[in-house]
Structure formats: C-alpha cells, structure tokens
C-alpha positions as protocol buffer text, in pm:
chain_id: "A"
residue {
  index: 1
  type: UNK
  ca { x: -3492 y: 14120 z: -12552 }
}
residue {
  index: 2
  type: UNK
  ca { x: -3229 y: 14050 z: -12864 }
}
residue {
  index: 3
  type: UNK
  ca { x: -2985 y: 14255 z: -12882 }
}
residue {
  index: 4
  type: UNK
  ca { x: -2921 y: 14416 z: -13242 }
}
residue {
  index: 5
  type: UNK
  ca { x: -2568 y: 14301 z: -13349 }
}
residue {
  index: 6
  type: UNK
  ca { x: -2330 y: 14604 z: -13415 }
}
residue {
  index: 7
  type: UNK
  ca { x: -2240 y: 14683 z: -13737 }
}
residue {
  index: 8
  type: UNK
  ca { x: -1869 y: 14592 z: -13785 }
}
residue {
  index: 9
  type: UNK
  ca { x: -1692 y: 14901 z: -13909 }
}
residue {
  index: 10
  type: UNK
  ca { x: -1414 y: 14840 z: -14190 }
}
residue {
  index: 11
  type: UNK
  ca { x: -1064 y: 14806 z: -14109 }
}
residue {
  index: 12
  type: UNK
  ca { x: -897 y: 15109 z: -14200 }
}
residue {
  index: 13
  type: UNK
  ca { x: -620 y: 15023 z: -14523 }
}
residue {
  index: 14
  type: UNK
  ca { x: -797 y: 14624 z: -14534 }
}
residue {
  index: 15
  type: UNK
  ca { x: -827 y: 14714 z: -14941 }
}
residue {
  index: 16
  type: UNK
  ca { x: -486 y: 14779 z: -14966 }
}
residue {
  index: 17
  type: UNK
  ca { x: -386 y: 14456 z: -14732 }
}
residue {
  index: 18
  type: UNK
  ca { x: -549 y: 14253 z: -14989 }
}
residue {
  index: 19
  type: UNK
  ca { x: -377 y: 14418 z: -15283 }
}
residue {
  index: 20
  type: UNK
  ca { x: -59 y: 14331 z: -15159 }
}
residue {
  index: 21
  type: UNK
  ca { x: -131 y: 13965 z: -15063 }
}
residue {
  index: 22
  type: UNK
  ca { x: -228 y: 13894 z: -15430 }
}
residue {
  index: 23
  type: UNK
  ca { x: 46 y: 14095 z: -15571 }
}
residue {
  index: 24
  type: UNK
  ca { x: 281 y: 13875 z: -15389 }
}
residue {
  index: 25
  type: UNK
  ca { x: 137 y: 13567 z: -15466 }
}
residue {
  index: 26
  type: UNK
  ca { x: 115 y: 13668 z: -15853 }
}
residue {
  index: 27
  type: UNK
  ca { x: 486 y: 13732 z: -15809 }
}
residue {
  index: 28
  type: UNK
  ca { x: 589 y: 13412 z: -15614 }
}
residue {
  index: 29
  type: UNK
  ca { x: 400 y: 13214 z: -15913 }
}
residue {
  index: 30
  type: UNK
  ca { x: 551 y: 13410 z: -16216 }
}
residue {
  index: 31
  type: UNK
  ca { x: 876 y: 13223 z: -16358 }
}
residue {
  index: 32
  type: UNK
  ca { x: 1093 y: 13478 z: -16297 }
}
residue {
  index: 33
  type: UNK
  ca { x: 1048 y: 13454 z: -15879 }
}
residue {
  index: 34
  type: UNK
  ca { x: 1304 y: 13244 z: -15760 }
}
residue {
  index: 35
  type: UNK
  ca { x: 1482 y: 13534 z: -15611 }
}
residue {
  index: 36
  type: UNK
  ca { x: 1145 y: 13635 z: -15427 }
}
residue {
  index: 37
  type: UNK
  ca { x: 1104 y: 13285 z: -15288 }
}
residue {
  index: 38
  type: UNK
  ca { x: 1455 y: 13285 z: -15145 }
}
residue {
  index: 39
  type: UNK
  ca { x: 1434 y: 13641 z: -15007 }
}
residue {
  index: 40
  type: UNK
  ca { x: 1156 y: 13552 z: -14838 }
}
residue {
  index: 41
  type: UNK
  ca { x: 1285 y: 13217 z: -14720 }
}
residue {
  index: 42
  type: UNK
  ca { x: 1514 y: 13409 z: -14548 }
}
residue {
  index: 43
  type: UNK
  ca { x: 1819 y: 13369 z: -14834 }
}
residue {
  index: 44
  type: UNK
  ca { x: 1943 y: 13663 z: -15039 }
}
residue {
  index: 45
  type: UNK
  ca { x: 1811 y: 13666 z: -15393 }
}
residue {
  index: 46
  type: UNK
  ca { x: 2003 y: 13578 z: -15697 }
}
residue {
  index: 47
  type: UNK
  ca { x: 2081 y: 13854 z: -15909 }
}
residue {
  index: 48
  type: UNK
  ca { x: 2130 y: 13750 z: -16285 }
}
residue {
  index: 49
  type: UNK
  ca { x: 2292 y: 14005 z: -16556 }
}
residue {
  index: 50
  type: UNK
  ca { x: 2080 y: 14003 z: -16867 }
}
residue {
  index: 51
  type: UNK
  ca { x: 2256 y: 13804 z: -17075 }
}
residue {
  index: 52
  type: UNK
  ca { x: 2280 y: 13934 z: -17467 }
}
residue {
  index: 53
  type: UNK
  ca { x: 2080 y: 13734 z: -17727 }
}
residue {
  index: 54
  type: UNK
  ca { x: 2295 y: 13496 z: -17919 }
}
residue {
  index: 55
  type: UNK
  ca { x: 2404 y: 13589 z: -18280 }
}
residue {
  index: 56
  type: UNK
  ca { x: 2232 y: 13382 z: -18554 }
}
residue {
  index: 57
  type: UNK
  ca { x: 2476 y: 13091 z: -18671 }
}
residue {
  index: 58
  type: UNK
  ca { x: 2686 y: 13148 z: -18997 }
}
residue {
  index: 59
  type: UNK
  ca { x: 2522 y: 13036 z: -19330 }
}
residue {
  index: 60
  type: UNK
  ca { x: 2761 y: 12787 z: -19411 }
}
residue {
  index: 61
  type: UNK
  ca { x: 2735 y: 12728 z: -19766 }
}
residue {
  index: 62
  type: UNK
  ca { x: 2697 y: 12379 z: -19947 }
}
residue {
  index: 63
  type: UNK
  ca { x: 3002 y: 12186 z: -20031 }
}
residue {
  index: 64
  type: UNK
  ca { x: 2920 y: 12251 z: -20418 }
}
residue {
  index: 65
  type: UNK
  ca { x: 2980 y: 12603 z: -20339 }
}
residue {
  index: 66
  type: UNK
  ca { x: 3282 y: 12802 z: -20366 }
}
residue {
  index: 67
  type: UNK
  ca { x: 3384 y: 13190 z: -20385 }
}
residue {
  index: 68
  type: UNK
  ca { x: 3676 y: 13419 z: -20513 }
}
residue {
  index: 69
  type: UNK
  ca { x: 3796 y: 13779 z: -20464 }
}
residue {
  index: 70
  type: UNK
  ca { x: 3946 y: 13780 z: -20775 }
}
residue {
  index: 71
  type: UNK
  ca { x: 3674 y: 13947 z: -20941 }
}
residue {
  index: 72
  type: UNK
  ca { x: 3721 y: 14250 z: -20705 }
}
residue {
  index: 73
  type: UNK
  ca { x: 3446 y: 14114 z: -20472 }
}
residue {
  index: 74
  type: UNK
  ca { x: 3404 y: 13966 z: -20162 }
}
residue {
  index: 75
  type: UNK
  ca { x: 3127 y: 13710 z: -20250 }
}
residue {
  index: 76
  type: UNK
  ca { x: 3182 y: 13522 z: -19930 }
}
residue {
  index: 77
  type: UNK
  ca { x: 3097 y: 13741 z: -19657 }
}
residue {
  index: 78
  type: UNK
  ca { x: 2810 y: 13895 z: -19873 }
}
residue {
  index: 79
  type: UNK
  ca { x: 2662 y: 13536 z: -19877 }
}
residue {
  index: 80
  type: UNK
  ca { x: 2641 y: 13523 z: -19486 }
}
residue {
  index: 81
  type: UNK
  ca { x: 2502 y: 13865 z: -19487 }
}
residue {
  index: 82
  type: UNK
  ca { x: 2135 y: 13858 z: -19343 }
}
residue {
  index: 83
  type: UNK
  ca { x: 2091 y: 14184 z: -19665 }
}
residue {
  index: 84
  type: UNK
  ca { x: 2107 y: 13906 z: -19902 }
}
residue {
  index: 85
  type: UNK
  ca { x: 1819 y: 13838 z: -20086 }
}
residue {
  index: 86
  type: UNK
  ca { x: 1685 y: 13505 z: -20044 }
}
residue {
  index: 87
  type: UNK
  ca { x: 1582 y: 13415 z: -20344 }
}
residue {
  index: 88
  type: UNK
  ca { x: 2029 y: 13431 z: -20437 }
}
residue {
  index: 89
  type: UNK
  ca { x: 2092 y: 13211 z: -20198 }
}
residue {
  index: 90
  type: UNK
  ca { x: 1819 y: 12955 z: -20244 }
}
residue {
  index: 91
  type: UNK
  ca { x: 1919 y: 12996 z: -20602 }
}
residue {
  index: 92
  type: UNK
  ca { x: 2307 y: 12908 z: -20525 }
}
residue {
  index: 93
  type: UNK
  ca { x: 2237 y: 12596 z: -20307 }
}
residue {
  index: 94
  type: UNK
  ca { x: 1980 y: 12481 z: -20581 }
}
residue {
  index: 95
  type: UNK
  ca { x: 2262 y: 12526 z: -20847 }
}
residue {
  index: 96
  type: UNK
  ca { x: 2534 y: 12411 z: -20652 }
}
residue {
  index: 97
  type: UNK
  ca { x: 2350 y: 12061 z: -20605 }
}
residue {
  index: 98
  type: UNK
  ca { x: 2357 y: 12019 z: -20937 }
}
residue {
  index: 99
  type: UNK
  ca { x: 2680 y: 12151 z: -21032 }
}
residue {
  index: 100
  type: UNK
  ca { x: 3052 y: 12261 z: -20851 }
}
residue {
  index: 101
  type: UNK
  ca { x: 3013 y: 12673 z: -20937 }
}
residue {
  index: 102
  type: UNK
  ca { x: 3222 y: 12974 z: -20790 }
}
residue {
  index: 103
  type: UNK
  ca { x: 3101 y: 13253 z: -20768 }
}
residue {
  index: 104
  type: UNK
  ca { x: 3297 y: 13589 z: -20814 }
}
residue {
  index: 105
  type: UNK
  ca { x: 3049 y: 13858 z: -20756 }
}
residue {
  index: 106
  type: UNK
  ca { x: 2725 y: 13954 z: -20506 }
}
residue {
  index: 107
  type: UNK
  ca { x: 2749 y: 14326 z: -20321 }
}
residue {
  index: 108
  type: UNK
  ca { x: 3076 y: 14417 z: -20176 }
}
residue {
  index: 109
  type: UNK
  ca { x: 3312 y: 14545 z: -20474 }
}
residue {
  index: 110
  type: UNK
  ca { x: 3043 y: 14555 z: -20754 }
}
residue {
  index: 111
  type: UNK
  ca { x: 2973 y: 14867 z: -20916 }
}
residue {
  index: 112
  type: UNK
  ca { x: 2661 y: 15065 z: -20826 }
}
residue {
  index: 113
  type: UNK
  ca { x: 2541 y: 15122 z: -21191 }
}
residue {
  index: 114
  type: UNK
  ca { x: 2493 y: 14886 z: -21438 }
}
residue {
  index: 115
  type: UNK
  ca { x: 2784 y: 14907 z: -21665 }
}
residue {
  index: 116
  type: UNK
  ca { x: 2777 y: 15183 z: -21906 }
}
residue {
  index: 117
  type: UNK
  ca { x: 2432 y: 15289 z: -21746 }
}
residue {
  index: 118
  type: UNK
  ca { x: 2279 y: 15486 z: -21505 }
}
residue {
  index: 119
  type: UNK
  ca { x: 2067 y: 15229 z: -21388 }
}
residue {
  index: 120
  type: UNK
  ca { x: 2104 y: 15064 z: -21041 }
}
residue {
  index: 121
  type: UNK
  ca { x: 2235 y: 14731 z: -21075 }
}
residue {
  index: 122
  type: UNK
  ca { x: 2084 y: 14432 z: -20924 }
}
residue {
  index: 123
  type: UNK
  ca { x: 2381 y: 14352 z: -20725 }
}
residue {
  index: 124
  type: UNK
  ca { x: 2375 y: 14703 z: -20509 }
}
residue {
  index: 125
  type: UNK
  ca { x: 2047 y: 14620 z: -20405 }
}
residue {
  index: 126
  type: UNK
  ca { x: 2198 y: 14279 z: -20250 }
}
residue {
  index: 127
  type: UNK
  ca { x: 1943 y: 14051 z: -20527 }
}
residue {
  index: 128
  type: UNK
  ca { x: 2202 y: 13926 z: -20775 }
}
residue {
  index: 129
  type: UNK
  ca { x: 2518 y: 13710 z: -20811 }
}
residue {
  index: 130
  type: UNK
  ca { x: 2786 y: 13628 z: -21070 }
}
residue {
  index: 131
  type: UNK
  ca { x: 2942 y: 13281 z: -21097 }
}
residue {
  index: 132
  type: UNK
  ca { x: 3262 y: 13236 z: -21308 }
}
residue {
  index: 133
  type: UNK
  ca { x: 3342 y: 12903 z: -21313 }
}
residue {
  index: 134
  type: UNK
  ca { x: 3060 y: 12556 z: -21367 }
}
residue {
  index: 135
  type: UNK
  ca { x: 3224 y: 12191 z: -21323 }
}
residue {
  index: 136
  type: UNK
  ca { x: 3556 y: 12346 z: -21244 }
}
residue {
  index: 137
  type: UNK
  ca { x: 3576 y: 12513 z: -21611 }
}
residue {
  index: 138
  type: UNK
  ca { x: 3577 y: 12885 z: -21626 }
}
residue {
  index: 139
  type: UNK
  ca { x: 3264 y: 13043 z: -21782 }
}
residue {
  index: 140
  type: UNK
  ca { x: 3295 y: 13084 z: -22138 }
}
residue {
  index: 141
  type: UNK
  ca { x: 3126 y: 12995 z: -22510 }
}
residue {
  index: 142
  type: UNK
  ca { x: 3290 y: 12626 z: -22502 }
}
residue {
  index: 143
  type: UNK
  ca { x: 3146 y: 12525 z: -22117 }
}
residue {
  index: 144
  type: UNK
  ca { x: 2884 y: 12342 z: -22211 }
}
residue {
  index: 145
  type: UNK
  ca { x: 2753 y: 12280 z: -21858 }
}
residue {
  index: 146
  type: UNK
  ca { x: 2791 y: 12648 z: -21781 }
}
residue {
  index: 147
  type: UNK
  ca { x: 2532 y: 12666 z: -22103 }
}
residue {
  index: 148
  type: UNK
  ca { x: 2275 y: 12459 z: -21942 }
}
residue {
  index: 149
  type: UNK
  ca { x: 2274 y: 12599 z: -21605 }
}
residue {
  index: 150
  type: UNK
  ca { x: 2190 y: 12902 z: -21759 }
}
residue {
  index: 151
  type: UNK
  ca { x: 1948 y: 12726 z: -21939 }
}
residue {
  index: 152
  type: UNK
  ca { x: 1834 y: 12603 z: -21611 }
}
residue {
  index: 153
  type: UNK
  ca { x: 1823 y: 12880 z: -21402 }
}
residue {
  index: 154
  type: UNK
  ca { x: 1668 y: 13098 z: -21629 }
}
residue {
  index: 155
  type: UNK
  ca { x: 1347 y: 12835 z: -21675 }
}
residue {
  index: 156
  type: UNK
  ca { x: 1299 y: 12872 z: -21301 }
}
residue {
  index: 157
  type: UNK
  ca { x: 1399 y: 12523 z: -21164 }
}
residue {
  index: 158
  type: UNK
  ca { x: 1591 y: 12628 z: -20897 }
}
residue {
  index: 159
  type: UNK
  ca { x: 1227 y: 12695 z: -20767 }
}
residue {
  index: 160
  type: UNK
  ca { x: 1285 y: 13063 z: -20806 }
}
residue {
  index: 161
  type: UNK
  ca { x: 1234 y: 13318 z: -21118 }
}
residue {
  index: 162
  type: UNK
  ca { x: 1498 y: 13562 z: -21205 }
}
residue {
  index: 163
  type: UNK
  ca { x: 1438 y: 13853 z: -21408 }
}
residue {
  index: 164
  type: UNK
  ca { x: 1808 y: 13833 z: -21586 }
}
residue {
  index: 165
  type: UNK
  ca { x: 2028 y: 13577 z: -21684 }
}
residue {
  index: 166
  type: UNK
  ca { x: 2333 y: 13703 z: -21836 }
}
residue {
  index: 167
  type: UNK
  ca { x: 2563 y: 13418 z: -22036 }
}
residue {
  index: 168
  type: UNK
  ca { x: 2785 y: 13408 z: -22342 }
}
residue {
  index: 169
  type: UNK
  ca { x: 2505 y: 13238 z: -22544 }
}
residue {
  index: 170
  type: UNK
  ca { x: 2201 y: 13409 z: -22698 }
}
residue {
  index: 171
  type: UNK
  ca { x: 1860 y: 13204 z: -22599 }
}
residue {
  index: 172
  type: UNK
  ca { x: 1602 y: 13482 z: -22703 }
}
residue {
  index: 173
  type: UNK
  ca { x: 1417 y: 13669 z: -22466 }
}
residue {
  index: 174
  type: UNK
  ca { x: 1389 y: 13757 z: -22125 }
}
residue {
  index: 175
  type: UNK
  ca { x: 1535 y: 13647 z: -21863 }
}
residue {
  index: 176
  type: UNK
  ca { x: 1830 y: 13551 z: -22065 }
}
residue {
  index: 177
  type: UNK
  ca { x: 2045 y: 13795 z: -22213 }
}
residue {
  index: 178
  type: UNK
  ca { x: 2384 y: 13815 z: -22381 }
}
residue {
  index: 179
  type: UNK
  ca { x: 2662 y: 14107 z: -22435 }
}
residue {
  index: 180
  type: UNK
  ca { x: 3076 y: 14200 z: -22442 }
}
residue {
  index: 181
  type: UNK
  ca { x: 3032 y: 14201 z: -22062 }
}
residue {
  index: 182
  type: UNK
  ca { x: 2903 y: 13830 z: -21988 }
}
residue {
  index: 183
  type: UNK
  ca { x: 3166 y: 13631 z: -22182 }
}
residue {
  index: 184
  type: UNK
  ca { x: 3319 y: 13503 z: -21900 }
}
residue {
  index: 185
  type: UNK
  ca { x: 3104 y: 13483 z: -21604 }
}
residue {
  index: 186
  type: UNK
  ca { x: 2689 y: 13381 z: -21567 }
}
residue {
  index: 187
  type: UNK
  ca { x: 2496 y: 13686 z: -21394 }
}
residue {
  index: 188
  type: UNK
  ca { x: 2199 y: 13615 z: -21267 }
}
residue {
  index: 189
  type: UNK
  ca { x: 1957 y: 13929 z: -21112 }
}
residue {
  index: 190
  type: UNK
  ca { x: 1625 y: 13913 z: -20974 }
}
residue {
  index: 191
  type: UNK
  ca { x: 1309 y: 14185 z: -20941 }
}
residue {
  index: 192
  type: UNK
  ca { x: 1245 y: 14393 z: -20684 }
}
residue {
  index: 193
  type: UNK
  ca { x: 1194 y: 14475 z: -20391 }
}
residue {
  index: 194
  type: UNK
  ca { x: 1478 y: 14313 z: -20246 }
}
residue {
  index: 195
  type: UNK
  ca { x: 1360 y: 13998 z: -19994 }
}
residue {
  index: 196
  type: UNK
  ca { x: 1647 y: 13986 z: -19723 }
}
residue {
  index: 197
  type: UNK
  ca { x: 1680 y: 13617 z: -19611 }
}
residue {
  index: 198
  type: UNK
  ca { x: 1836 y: 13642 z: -19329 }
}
residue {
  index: 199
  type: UNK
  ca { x: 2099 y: 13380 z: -19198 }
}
residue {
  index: 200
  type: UNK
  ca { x: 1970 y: 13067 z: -19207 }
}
C-alpha cells in the first residue's frame, strides 16, 4: 500500500522572508549602497552630508563688451542676473562682435515708468538695455557707427526682433524711434512677456 504524501503546511512569516531577501538585494544593487555592502561586510557605513548643488558659473561677457555706473545703473551685475531676458543678452554679444559698445543702463537704477509716462518701462521688466558709447565714441548725432548699429539692430540681425530702438536719428517707423531723451545713448526694448535666460 502507498502511502499518501502529507501535505506540507506553509511556514509561518515565509511571505515576509522573501520580501526582505529581495528588498535587500534591490538595495545592495541600487548606486547609492556602498554603505549597505560595507555594513554588511562587517565595516561601518560611510555617511556622506548632502552636499549643496553648485551655483551656475558667471556670464562672463564678451571682450567687446563693457559697462558703466555712470548712468545711475548697475548694468554689470544686471547682465549676470539669471532675470535677464535673453533675448538682451544674445542681443549684446551679437552687437558687441561687431562693434566695442558700453552699456549704461539694464534694471538696477532705471526708473520704473517710462519717462514722463505712466507706462512700465521695458527695463523694469528686466527686457531692455541702453548703450552709450559705439567704437569708443559716445552716442550722439555725429557717431556714425552708433547710426548703423541702430540701423542694425533694429532690422533684426542680431537674430532677435526688438520692439524699440531708441537713437538720435529718425528712420521712420517702428522699432526705431527718436526724442529729447535718446540723444546720447541707443535704447533698445523688447515685447513681452519677459524670457529670463538664465546664466549661461
């Protein structure tokens, strides 16, 4: 006569035995276990501090490129700003290739209305710039290279668009624009909404 084979009851917890068999093998394979491995190896474990993430370079600007306070402003911080629209900056390297320019105006120091206005000006919403001097010459009806940079710029060849270009010369219509207040210096203001850059 064959005996019938007993039925094998389940070990009491065996689930739970395999849970933590895979959990520790998922853990001794992620990246981060070299302090399990050594624990269990019979070392003690590294412990790490989470280190900070690493601020984002300074924009150095190209060699072209130059700023002043004397405006008021503080051009050169507000060009390392991450607030600054992008389309300035690509704007000032594209210029600045082509020409030496300084420029004297961007956020910090500018007005918050457009002069004699209640309108918000370009430069408090970080998307516009003011350059007072071209080829080492200040800005002014006689700089004739300060004429066709703004010439330039406000065609769109610095491979961006503005909406303003503000000069001592009358071209016609938009973007270019001429008054009392732009004598001295080009201003050059783009459409919103603002497109922060970032430091790049």
């Amino acid at each position: 006569m064959i005996a019938r084979p007993v039925p094998r009851r389940p070990v009491p917890g065996g689930g739970l035995a395999v849970l933590v068999v895979v959990t520790i093998l998922a853990a001794l394979a992620a990246p981060h276990a070299t302090a399990i491995r050594g624990l269990l190896a019979g070392g003690l474990p590294t412990i790490t501090v989470p280190r900070r993430p690493a601020p984002p370079p300074a924009t150095r600007p190209p060699s072209g490129l130059s700023f002043t306070n004397a405006a008021g402003c503080r051009p050169a911080g507000d060009y390392r700003s991450p607030r600054l629209d992008r389309r300035v900056r690509t704007l000032l390297v594209a210029a600045a290739d082509r020409h030496p320019i300084r420029v004297s105006c961007v956020h910090t120091g500018h007005s918050w209305y457009v002069k004699g206005t209640r309108r918000v000006s370009n430069h408090s919403r970080w998307r516009a710039v003011d350059v007072d001097r071209v080829d080492g010459h200040p800005v002014s009806p006689s700089n004739t290279a300060a004429r066709q940079l703004a010439v330039w710029i406000g065609r769109g060849r610095a491979g961006v668009q503005p909406s303003e270009v503000g000069s001592p010369w009358r071209f016609g219509g938009r973007p270019w624009f001429t008054d009392a207040g732009h004598q001295g210096h080009l201003h050059v203001g783009f459409a919103g909404p603002t497109q922060p850059g970032g430091v790049r």
